[in-house]
Amino acid sequence: MPDHRRIESGFDLDVLESVERVYDLISTGFVLFSGKVKREIFEFANISRSERSPVSWLRQLFKRDQPTTERWRVLQIEVTSRCSLRCTFCPNKSLGKNWIHGDLPWSVFSDCIAPHLARFDLAYLQGWGEPLLHPQLWEMIRATKDAGCRVGFTTCGSALDETNGARLLDECIDILSISFAGATPSVHESLRVGSDFRKLAANVERIARLKKSRVIARSDPERSEAESKDRDEAISKSRGGDCFAATRLAMTLPIIELHFLMMRSNIHELPEFVRLASSIGADEVVATNVAYAPTREIEALRVFAESPDPRHLALIGEAEREAKRRGITFRAYPLAMDANILECDAQPTETAYVNHLGQVAPCVYLGLPIRERAPRFFQGQERPVAPVNFGSSCLDLIAAMQGAGRAQFSGAFRSRKVSAYSALALSAASGASEQTRLPDPPSPCRYCYKMYGI
């Protein structure tokens, strides 16, 4: 891992005195970095002039990527690798006997993971399976909330019946993501085999309606003082503090996200899906990509490319306009591959993934619960990948987070950022515009589509 302090102090004074020009260079597109690199660095340039002295600005730039031993952003926990659906694009089914089906033992969660949850901002209780199949999911949610940690998960939605929907609100889940693959029964059910589209949409609508009714009930002047006090205290405990603030926040929870997996066979329904999401009460639509392809057939489903199909881009544009008209948040992952991404959006330098075997990995793609190397296709070529294991959460989760394996893995990303930031500062000093070749990401990431921003 690079020594950021040494790199910072090694800059020539003339270069340091020129760093302030970076703000203007980025905003005008003078430096030839990708848009995402510019946006990331622009975040640091966009501060008040009093804080934008050359040395302090550059110091902020480097300090952001120094590892912390105190707290991390996200811990994603695969509570189960089992699922009742047979989705055509999921490795759960396509990897066959290589796949290890199972649940994270409650003892591993309660004894080895829960004691450390206070070090994470968000615990996301989902991997490659359906979380609602785990018999102790609600106990896991309660333990996570008791640790003062936000909690969320992604579900196929089949088990979101009236009882589970009410319990989600009772437990003050922060994020509920529900997976779709179409805006009509025929398209959705052909891709998410075993899913009932109409039942799924009805489940979402019921939860949204119940969430809204609780907001109304909370503001009802006829509600007894005792009822209000009991409810407020329960919410406050689940949120760990200020009763009024906790209650106000809980009234808006969970955030209901509908995820639409963009593929060649369904992207034409994306604008209509935005209309559907709005009509059934969702808060947000997220259009995602097929980032991992264990077979050639699955890779052929993807819509992203080095030069995306203009028709696909137009459909995303139409979906964005529809979302704006209807007042619903819409986010679509890029369709254009970008080789200059400093770190993928999984942000493995700030997060970690624990699969149901208890193995600590950088992300869900490198923590597959498999018996041997996983097949992976990238740009038509087979690029198999072995799982990355930083250590066992059963032994010591924090030791795995702070160990040499993760430090080396994260160091490759920090080297990319240091190279980009350094080149940007040098460009500001010299006035020259040059394309920088970034150091390679960790070897398991080199043939992952997430490293291309999709």
PDB file of C-alpha atoms in Angstrom, residues 190-305:
ATOM      1  CA  SER A 190     -39.948 -15.241 -18.398  1.00  0.00           C
ATOM      2  CA  LEU A 191     -36.771 -13.915 -16.754  1.00  0.00           C
ATOM      3  CA  ARG A 192     -37.552 -14.376 -13.058  1.00  0.00           C
ATOM      4  CA  VAL A 193     -38.904 -17.876 -13.425  1.00  0.00           C
ATOM      5  CA  GLY A 194     -41.195 -18.813 -10.555  1.00  0.00           C
ATOM      6  CA  SER A 195     -42.163 -15.239  -9.714  1.00  0.00           C
ATOM      7  CA  ASP A 196     -45.781 -14.080  -9.829  1.00  0.00           C
ATOM      8  CA  PHE A 197     -45.706 -10.559 -11.266  1.00  0.00           C
ATOM      9  CA  ARG A 198     -49.192  -9.492 -10.197  1.00  0.00           C
ATOM     10  CA  LYS A 199     -48.677 -10.814  -6.673  1.00  0.00           C
ATOM     11  CA  LEU A 200     -45.310  -9.055  -6.480  1.00  0.00           C
ATOM     12  CA  ALA A 201     -46.761  -5.708  -7.555  1.00  0.00           C
ATOM     13  CA  ALA A 202     -49.620  -6.146  -5.076  1.00  0.00           C
ATOM     14  CA  ASN A 203     -47.148  -6.888  -2.273  1.00  0.00           C
ATOM     15  CA  VAL A 204     -45.236  -3.684  -2.997  1.00  0.00           C
ATOM     16  CA  GLU A 205     -48.431  -1.643  -3.156  1.00  0.00           C
ATOM     17  CA  ARG A 206     -49.617  -3.074   0.173  1.00  0.00           C
ATOM     18  CA  ILE A 207     -46.377  -2.149   1.948  1.00  0.00           C
ATOM     19  CA  ALA A 208     -46.410   1.357   0.458  1.00  0.00           C
ATOM     20  CA  ARG A 209     -50.044   1.819   1.483  1.00  0.00           C
ATOM     21  CA  LEU A 210     -49.342   0.566   5.010  1.00  0.00           C
ATOM     22  CA  LYS A 211     -46.359   2.883   5.295  1.00  0.00           C
ATOM     23  CA  LYS A 212     -48.515   5.825   4.224  1.00  0.00           C
ATOM     24  CA  SER A 213     -51.323   4.868   6.606  1.00  0.00           C
ATOM     25  CA  ARG A 214     -48.919   4.853   9.530  1.00  0.00           C
ATOM     26  CA  VAL A 215     -47.785   8.360   8.673  1.00  0.00           C
ATOM     27  CA  ILE A 216     -51.419   9.468   8.686  1.00  0.00           C
ATOM     28  CA  ALA A 217     -52.123   7.603  11.932  1.00  0.00           C
ATOM     29  CA  ARG A 218     -49.106   9.213  13.575  1.00  0.00           C
ATOM     30  CA  SER A 219     -50.506  12.664  12.773  1.00  0.00           C
ATOM     31  CA  ASP A 220     -54.091  11.804  13.842  1.00  0.00           C
ATOM     32  CA  PRO A 221     -55.126  14.187  16.683  1.00  0.00           C
ATOM     33  CA  GLU A 222     -57.558  11.573  18.034  1.00  0.00           C
ATOM     34  CA  ARG A 223     -54.773   9.077  18.619  1.00  0.00           C
ATOM     35  CA  SER A 224     -54.423   8.604  22.365  1.00  0.00           C
ATOM     36  CA  GLU A 225     -51.456  10.096  24.169  1.00  0.00           C
ATOM     37  CA  ALA A 226     -50.560   6.665  25.570  1.00  0.00           C
ATOM     38  CA  GLU A 227     -50.580   5.104  22.087  1.00  0.00           C
ATOM     39  CA  SER A 228     -48.358   7.860  20.747  1.00  0.00           C
ATOM     40  CA  LYS A 229     -45.930   7.600  23.658  1.00  0.00           C
ATOM     41  CA  ASP A 230     -45.631   3.809  23.408  1.00  0.00           C
ATOM     42  CA  ARG A 231     -45.048   3.941  19.660  1.00  0.00           C
ATOM     43  CA  ASP A 232     -42.547   6.810  19.906  1.00  0.00           C
ATOM     44  CA  GLU A 233     -40.534   5.067  22.601  1.00  0.00           C
ATOM     45  CA  ALA A 234     -40.413   1.838  20.591  1.00  0.00           C
ATOM     46  CA  ILE A 235     -39.196   3.678  17.504  1.00  0.00           C
ATOM     47  CA  SER A 236     -36.707   5.691  19.512  1.00  0.00           C
ATOM     48  CA  LYS A 237     -35.203   2.527  20.952  1.00  0.00           C
ATOM     49  CA  SER A 238     -34.906   0.990  17.495  1.00  0.00           C
ATOM     50  CA  ARG A 239     -33.173   4.130  16.236  1.00  0.00           C
ATOM     51  CA  GLY A 240     -30.979   4.469  19.318  1.00  0.00           C
ATOM     52  CA  GLY A 241     -31.698   7.950  20.656  1.00  0.00           C
ATOM     53  CA  ASP A 242     -33.711  11.141  20.131  1.00  0.00           C
ATOM     54  CA  CYS A 243     -37.366  10.142  20.324  1.00  0.00           C
ATOM     55  CA  PHE A 244     -38.793  12.962  18.206  1.00  0.00           C
ATOM     56  CA  ALA A 245     -36.174  12.710  15.469  1.00  0.00           C
ATOM     57  CA  ALA A 246     -36.377   8.924  15.466  1.00  0.00           C
ATOM     58  CA  THR A 247     -40.156   8.939  15.148  1.00  0.00           C
ATOM     59  CA  ARG A 248     -40.118  11.476  12.335  1.00  0.00           C
ATOM     60  CA  LEU A 249     -37.526   9.435  10.446  1.00  0.00           C
ATOM     61  CA  ALA A 250     -39.301   6.137  11.024  1.00  0.00           C
ATOM     62  CA  MET A 251     -42.475   7.512   9.433  1.00  0.00           C
ATOM     63  CA  THR A 252     -40.607   7.666   6.107  1.00  0.00           C
ATOM     64  CA  LEU A 253     -39.071   4.192   6.391  1.00  0.00           C
ATOM     65  CA  PRO A 254     -38.414   1.957   4.706  1.00  0.00           C
ATOM     66  CA  ILE A 255     -37.222   3.571   1.520  1.00  0.00           C
ATOM     67  CA  ILE A 256     -38.875   1.356  -1.081  1.00  0.00           C
ATOM     68  CA  GLU A 257     -36.547   0.804  -4.037  1.00  0.00           C
ATOM     69  CA  LEU A 258     -37.602  -1.186  -7.080  1.00  0.00           C
ATOM     70  CA  HIS A 259     -34.650  -2.651  -8.961  1.00  0.00           C
ATOM     71  CA  PHE A 260     -35.047  -3.262 -12.683  1.00  0.00           C
ATOM     72  CA  LEU A 261     -32.303  -5.453 -14.188  1.00  0.00           C
ATOM     73  CA  MET A 262     -31.697  -4.096 -17.699  1.00  0.00           C
ATOM     74  CA  MET A 263     -31.367  -6.775 -20.395  1.00  0.00           C
ATOM     75  CA  ARG A 264     -31.876  -6.907 -24.145  1.00  0.00           C
ATOM     76  CA  SER A 265     -35.162  -8.720 -23.686  1.00  0.00           C
ATOM     77  CA  ASN A 266     -36.727  -6.231 -21.262  1.00  0.00           C
ATOM     78  CA  ILE A 267     -35.180  -2.753 -21.561  1.00  0.00           C
ATOM     79  CA  HIS A 268     -38.022  -1.667 -23.844  1.00  0.00           C
ATOM     80  CA  GLU A 269     -40.281  -1.862 -20.768  1.00  0.00           C
ATOM     81  CA  LEU A 270     -38.167   0.454 -18.600  1.00  0.00           C
ATOM     82  CA  PRO A 271     -40.262   3.640 -19.143  1.00  0.00           C
ATOM     83  CA  GLU A 272     -43.441   1.688 -18.439  1.00  0.00           C
ATOM     84  CA  PHE A 273     -41.808   0.235 -15.326  1.00  0.00           C
ATOM     85  CA  VAL A 274     -41.235   3.748 -13.978  1.00  0.00           C
ATOM     86  CA  ARG A 275     -44.953   4.417 -14.412  1.00  0.00           C
ATOM     87  CA  LEU A 276     -45.763   1.154 -12.634  1.00  0.00           C
ATOM     88  CA  ALA A 277     -43.408   1.936  -9.738  1.00  0.00           C
ATOM     89  CA  SER A 278     -45.012   5.332  -9.261  1.00  0.00           C
ATOM     90  CA  SER A 279     -48.526   3.900  -9.341  1.00  0.00           C
ATOM     91  CA  ILE A 280     -47.833   1.291  -6.641  1.00  0.00           C
ATOM     92  CA  GLY A 281     -46.132   3.728  -4.266  1.00  0.00           C
ATOM     93  CA  ALA A 282     -42.397   3.060  -4.627  1.00  0.00           C
ATOM     94  CA  ASP A 283     -39.942   5.782  -3.635  1.00  0.00           C
ATOM     95  CA  GLU A 284     -37.256   5.022  -6.183  1.00  0.00           C
ATOM     96  CA  VAL A 285     -36.404   3.021  -9.311  1.00  0.00           C
ATOM     97  CA  VAL A 286     -32.869   1.745  -9.842  1.00  0.00           C
ATOM     98  CA  ALA A 287     -32.006   0.331 -13.270  1.00  0.00           C
ATOM     99  CA  THR A 288     -29.067  -2.065 -12.948  1.00  0.00           C
ATOM    100  CA  ASN A 289     -26.866  -4.106 -15.279  1.00  0.00           C
ATOM    101  CA  VAL A 290     -25.950  -7.778 -15.608  1.00  0.00           C
ATOM    102  CA  ALA A 291     -22.524  -7.290 -14.049  1.00  0.00           C
ATOM    103  CA  TYR A 292     -21.520 -10.941 -13.656  1.00  0.00           C
ATOM    104  CA  ALA A 293     -21.864 -13.425 -16.506  1.00  0.00           C
ATOM    105  CA  PRO A 294     -21.061 -17.050 -15.607  1.00  0.00           C
ATOM    106  CA  THR A 295     -22.130 -18.244 -19.082  1.00  0.00           C
ATOM    107  CA  ARG A 296     -21.996 -16.927 -22.644  1.00  0.00           C
ATOM    108  CA  GLU A 297     -25.775 -16.934 -22.720  1.00  0.00           C
ATOM    109  CA  ILE A 298     -25.988 -14.641 -19.706  1.00  0.00           C
ATOM    110  CA  GLU A 299     -23.323 -12.310 -21.102  1.00  0.00           C
ATOM    111  CA  ALA A 300     -25.385 -12.013 -24.282  1.00  0.00           C
ATOM    112  CA  LEU A 301     -28.209 -10.486 -22.206  1.00  0.00           C
ATOM    113  CA  ARG A 302     -26.274  -7.330 -21.310  1.00  0.00           C
ATOM    114  CA  VAL A 303     -27.150  -3.962 -22.817  1.00  0.00           C
ATOM    115  CA  PHE A 304     -23.999  -2.053 -21.814  1.00  0.00           C
ATOM    116  CA  ALA A 305     -21.064  -1.837 -24.219  1.00  0.00           C
TER     117      ALA A 305
END
